[in-house]
Coordinates of C-alpha atoms in Angstrom, one line a residue:
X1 CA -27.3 19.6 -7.4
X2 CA -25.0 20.6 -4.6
X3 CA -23.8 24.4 -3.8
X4 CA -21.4 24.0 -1.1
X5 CA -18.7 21.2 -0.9
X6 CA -16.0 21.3 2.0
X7 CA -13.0 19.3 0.8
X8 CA -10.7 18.2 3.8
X9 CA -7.3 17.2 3.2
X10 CA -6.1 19.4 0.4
X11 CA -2.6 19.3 1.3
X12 CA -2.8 15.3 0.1
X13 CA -2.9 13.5 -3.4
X14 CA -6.6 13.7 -3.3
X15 CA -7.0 17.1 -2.4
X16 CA -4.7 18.2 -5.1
X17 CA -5.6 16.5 -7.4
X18 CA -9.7 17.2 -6.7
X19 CA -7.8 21.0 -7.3
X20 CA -6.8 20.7 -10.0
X21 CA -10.1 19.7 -12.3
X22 CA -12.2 21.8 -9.6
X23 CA -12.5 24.1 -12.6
X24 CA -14.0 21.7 -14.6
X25 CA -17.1 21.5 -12.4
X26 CA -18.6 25.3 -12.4
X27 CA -21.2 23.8 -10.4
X28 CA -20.0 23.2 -7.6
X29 CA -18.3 25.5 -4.9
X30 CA -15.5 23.6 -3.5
X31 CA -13.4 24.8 -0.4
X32 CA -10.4 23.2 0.3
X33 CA -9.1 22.9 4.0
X34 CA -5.8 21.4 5.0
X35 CA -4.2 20.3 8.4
X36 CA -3.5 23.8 9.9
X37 CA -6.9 25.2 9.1
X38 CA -9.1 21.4 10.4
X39 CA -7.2 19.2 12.6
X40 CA -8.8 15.6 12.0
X41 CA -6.4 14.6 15.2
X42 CA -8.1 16.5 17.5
X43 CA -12.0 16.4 18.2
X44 CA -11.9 20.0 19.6
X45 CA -10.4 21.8 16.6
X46 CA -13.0 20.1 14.3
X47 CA -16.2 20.8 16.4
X48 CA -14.9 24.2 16.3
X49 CA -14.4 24.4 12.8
X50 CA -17.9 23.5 12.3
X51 CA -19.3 26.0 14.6
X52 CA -17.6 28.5 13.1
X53 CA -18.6 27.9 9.4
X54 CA -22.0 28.0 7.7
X55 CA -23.1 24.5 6.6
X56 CA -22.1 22.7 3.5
X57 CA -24.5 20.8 1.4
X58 CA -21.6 18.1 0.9
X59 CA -18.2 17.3 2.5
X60 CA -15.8 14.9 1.1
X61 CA -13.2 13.8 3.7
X62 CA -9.8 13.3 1.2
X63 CA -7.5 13.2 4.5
X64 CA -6.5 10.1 5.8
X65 CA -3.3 8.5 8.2
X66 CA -1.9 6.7 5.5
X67 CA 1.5 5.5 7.1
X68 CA 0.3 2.0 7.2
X69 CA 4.3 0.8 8.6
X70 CA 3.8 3.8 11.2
X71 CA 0.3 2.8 12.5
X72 CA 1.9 -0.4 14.0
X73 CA 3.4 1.8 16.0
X74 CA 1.6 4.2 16.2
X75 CA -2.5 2.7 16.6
X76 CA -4.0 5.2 19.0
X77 CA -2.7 8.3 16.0
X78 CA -4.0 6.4 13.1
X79 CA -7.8 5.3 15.3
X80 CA -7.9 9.0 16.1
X81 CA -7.7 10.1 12.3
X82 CA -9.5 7.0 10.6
X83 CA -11.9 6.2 13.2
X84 CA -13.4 8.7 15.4
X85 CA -12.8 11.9 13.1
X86 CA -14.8 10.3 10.5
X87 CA -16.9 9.3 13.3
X88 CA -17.8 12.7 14.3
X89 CA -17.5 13.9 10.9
X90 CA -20.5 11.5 9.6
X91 CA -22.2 13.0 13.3
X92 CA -21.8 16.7 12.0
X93 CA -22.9 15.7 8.4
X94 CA -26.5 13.9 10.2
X95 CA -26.7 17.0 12.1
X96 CA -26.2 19.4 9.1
X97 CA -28.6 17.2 6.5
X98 CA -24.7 17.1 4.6
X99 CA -24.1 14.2 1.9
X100 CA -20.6 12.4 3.1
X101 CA -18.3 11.5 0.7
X102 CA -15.6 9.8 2.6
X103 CA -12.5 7.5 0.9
X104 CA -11.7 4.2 2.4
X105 CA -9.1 1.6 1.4
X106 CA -8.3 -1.9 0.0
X107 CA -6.9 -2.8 3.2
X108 CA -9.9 -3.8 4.8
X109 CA -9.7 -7.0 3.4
X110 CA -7.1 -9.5 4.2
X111 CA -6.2 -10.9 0.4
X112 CA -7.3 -13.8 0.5
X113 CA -9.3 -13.8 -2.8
X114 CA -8.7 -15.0 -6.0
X115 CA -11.2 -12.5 -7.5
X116 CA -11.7 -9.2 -7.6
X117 CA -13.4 -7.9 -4.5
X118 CA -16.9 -6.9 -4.5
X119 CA -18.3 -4.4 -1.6
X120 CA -20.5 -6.9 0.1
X121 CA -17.2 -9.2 0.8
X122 CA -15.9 -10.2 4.3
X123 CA -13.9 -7.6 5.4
X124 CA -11.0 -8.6 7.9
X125 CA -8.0 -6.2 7.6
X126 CA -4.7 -7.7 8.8
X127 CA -2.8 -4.2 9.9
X128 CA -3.6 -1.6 12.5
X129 CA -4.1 0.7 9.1
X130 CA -7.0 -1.2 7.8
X131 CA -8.0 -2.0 11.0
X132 CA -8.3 1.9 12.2
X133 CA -10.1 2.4 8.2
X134 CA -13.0 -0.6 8.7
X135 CA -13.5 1.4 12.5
X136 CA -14.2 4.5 10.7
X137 CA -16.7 3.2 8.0
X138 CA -18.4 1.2 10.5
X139 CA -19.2 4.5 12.2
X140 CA -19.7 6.3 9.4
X141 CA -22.5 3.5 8.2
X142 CA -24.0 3.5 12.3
X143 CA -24.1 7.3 12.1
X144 CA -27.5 7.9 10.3
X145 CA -26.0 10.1 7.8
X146 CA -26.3 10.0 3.9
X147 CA -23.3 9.5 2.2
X148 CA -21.2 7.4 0.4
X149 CA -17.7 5.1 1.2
X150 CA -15.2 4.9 -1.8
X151 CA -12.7 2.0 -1.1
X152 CA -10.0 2.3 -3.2
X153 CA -5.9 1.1 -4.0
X154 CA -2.6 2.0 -5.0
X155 CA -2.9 5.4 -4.9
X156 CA -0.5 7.6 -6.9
X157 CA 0.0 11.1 -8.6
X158 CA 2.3 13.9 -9.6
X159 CA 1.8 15.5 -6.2
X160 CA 3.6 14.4 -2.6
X161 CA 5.1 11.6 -2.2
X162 CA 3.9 7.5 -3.9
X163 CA 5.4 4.6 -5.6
X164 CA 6.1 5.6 -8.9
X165 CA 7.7 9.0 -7.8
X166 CA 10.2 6.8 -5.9
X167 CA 10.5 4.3 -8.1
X168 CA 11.2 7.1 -10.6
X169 CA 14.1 8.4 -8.1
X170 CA 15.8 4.8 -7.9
X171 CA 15.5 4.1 -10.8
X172 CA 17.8 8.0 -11.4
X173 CA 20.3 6.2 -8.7
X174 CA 20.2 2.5 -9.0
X175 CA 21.5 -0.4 -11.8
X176 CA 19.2 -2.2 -10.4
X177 CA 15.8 -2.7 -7.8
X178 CA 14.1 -5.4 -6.1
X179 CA 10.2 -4.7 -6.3
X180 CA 7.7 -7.1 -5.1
X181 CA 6.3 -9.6 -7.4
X182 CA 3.6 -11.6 -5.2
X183 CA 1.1 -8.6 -3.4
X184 CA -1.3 -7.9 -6.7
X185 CA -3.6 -5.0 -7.0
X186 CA -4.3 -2.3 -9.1
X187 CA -3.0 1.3 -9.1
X188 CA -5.2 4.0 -9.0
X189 CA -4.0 7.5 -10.4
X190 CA -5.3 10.8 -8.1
X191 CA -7.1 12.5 -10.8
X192 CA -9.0 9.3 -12.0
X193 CA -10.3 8.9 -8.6
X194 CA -10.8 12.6 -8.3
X195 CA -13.3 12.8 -11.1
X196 CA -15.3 9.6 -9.3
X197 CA -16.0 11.1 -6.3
X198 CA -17.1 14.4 -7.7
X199 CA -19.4 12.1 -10.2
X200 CA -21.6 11.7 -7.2
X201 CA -22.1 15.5 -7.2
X202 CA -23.2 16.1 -11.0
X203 CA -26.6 15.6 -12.4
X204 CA -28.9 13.5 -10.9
X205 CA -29.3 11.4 -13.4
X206 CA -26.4 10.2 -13.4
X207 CA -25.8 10.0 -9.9
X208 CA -28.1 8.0 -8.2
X209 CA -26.2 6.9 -5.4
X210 CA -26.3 10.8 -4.1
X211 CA -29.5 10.5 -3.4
X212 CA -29.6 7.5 -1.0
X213 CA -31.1 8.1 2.3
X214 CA -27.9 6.0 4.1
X215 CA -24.5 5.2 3.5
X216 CA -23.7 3.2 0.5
X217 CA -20.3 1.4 0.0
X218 CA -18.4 1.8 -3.5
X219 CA -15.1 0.3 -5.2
X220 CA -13.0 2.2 -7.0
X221 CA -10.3 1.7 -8.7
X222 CA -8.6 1.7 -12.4
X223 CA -8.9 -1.2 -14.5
X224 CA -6.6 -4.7 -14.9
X225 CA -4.5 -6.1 -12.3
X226 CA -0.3 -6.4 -11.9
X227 CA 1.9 -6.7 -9.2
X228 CA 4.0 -4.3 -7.7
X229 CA 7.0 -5.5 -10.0
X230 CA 4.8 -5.0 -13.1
X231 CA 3.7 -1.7 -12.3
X232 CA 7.9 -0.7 -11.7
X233 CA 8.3 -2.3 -15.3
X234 CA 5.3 0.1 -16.6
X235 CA 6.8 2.8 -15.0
X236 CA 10.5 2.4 -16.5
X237 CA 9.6 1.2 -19.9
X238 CA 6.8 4.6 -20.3
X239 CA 9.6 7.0 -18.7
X240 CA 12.8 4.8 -20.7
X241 CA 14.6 4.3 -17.5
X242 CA 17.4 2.1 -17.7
X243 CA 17.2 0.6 -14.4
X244 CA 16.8 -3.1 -14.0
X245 CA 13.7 -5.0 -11.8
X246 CA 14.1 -7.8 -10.3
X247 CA 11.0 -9.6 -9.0
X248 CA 11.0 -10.4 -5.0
X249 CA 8.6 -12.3 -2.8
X250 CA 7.2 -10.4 0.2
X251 CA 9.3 -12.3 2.6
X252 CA 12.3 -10.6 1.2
X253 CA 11.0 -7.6 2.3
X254 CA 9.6 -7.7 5.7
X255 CA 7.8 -4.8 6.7
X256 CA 6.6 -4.0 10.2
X257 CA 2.4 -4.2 8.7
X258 CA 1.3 -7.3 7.0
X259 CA -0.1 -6.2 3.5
X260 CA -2.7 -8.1 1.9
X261 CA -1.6 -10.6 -1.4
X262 CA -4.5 -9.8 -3.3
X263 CA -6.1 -6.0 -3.3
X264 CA -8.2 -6.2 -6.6
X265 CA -11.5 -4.5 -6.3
X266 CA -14.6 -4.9 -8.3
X267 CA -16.1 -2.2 -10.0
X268 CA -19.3 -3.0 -11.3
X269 CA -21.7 -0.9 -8.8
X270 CA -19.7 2.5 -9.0
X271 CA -20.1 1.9 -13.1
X272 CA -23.6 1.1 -12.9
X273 CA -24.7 3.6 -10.9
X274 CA -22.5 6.6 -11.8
X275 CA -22.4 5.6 -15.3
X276 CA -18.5 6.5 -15.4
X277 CA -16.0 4.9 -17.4
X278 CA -13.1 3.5 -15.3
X279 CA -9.2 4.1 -17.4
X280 CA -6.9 1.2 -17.4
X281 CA -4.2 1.9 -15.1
X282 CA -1.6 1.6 -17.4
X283 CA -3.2 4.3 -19.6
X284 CA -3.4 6.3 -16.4
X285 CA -0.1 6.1 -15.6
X286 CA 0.8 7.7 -19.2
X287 CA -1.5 10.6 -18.4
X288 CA 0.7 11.4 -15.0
X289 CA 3.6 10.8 -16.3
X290 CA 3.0 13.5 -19.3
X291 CA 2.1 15.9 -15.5
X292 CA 5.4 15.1 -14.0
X293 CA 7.0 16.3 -17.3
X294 CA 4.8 19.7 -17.9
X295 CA 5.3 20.8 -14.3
X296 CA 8.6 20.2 -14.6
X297 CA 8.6 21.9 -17.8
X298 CA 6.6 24.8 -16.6
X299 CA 9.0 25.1 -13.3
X300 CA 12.1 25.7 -15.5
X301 CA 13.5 22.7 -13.7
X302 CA 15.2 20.8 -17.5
X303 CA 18.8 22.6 -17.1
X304 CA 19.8 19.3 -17.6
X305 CA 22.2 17.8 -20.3
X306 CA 20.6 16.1 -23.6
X307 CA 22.6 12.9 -22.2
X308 CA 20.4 12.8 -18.8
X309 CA 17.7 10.3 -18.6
X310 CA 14.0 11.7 -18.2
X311 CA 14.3 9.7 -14.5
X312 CA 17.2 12.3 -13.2
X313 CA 14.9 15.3 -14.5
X314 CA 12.0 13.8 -12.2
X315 CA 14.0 13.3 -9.4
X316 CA 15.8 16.8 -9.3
X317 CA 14.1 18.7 -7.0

């Protein structure tokens, strides 16, 4: 259906993750481009990238200021990257007659629901993070363009840095953690979230929302809902950590950005239309933790003792 796909942001979880099953889609070209190569910061260095490459039939913009504590700080950064690149990105894709495929987040809405949030919702994001990501679809759905806006939560992988890769390190140096027990969501594992977004590039059949004239918003997510202290149990108990969790309230833990209490998001659309079957997280959690230990494996890094707990052989590195 599509030839050439431009993947920006390969240096992140998404972009290595849409790496590694790239394989598994022989029809598709995909190009990966990282920081050095397209600077989402500056307005220059992308125009320039564009000008300098022959059109793609689709881009999917995987990069993303995602330090939602820094962007407090730091608004102006965070607008640049979330706002007015994808902005000029959805201007390039009109221009070019490219699909857009761009990833949004949770944090657009402020968590005040009690059920799982559907993409037609009141969106009013209570951080300079969501803040600078509702900017940027707002654009993107002004722009013209025909593309697609995949909100999604809790993201984790085997690659960089996320929650259960620190979780897996304290839990190497700690007796016990504090995790928070009153923010609930659901995780979302790289790879899963991977294979959706490149659903909207395989057979048209089964990818309706590819052909769309505009922009359509999507949800995306794994199944079933926990906290963040259930999802530090799941990740102990499936990697037999002894480390003890003890269940805090938010106010424990003040952070500089407000997070929303309740991030759940509602599937139903992206399963209609795509026809894809979502994994429940906890299932998807088993799948990257079996990664962390084969790349471990394959690196040679297990010159560890019997005795040593499978958390010390994540966290030496």
């Amino acid at each position: 259906m599509f030839e050439r796909v431009l993947v920006i942001g390969k240096n992140g979880q998404l972009g290595q993750s849409l790496q590694k099953i790239a394989a598994e889609y022989e029809h598709l070209e995909l190009e990966f481009v990282g920081r050095d190569q397209l600077d989402l910061s500056c307005a220059n260095a992308v125009r320039q990238f564009f000008r300098a490459v022959q059109p793609y039939s689709v881009i999917i913009n995987a990069a993303a200021y995602t330090a939602v504590d820094k962007a407090e700080s730091e608004p102006a950064l965070a607008d640049r990257i979330n706002h007015l690149a994808v902005r000029q990105l959805a201007e390039i894709a009109s221009e070019q007659d490219a699909f857009l495929l761009h990833v949004s987040t949770d944090y657009v809405f402020d968590g005040r629901s009690y059920r799982p949030w559907l993409e037609t919702d009141p969106v009013a994001p209570v951080n300079e993070y969501g803040r600078s990501k509702l900017a940027g679809e707002r654009a993107m759905l002004a722009s013209g363009c025909r593309g697609a806006i995949v909100r999604t939560s809790w993201v984790y992988s085997e690659f960089g840095n996320n929650f259960v890769k620190t979780m897996l390190r304290l839990g190497g140096e700690r007796e016990e953690l504090g995790v928070i027990f009153d923010q609930v969501g659901t995780p979302t594992y790289a790879t899963d979230l991977a294979r959706a977004l490149l659903a909207f590039l395989g057979d048209p059949a089964s990818a309706e929302g590819a052909d769309q004239a505009d922009v359509e918003l999507y949800h995306y997510s794994n199944e079933g809902i926990c906290s963040w202290y259930d999802f530090a149990l799941a990740i102990f108990e499936l990697t037999q950590v002894d480390c003890r969790v003890n269940p805090i309230e938010t106010r424990a833990y003040p952070t500089p950005a407000a997070r929303p209490h309740y991030s759940v998001l509602n599937k139903s659309k992206i399963r209609q239309q795509l026809g894809i079957t979502v994994p429940y997280w906890r299932d998807s959690l088993k799948a990257c933790r079996d990664e962390l230990v084969r790349n471990h494996v394959k690196s040679s890094i297990f010159s560890l003792q019997p005795q040593q707990s499978l958390a010390n052989q994540l966290s030496c590195r």
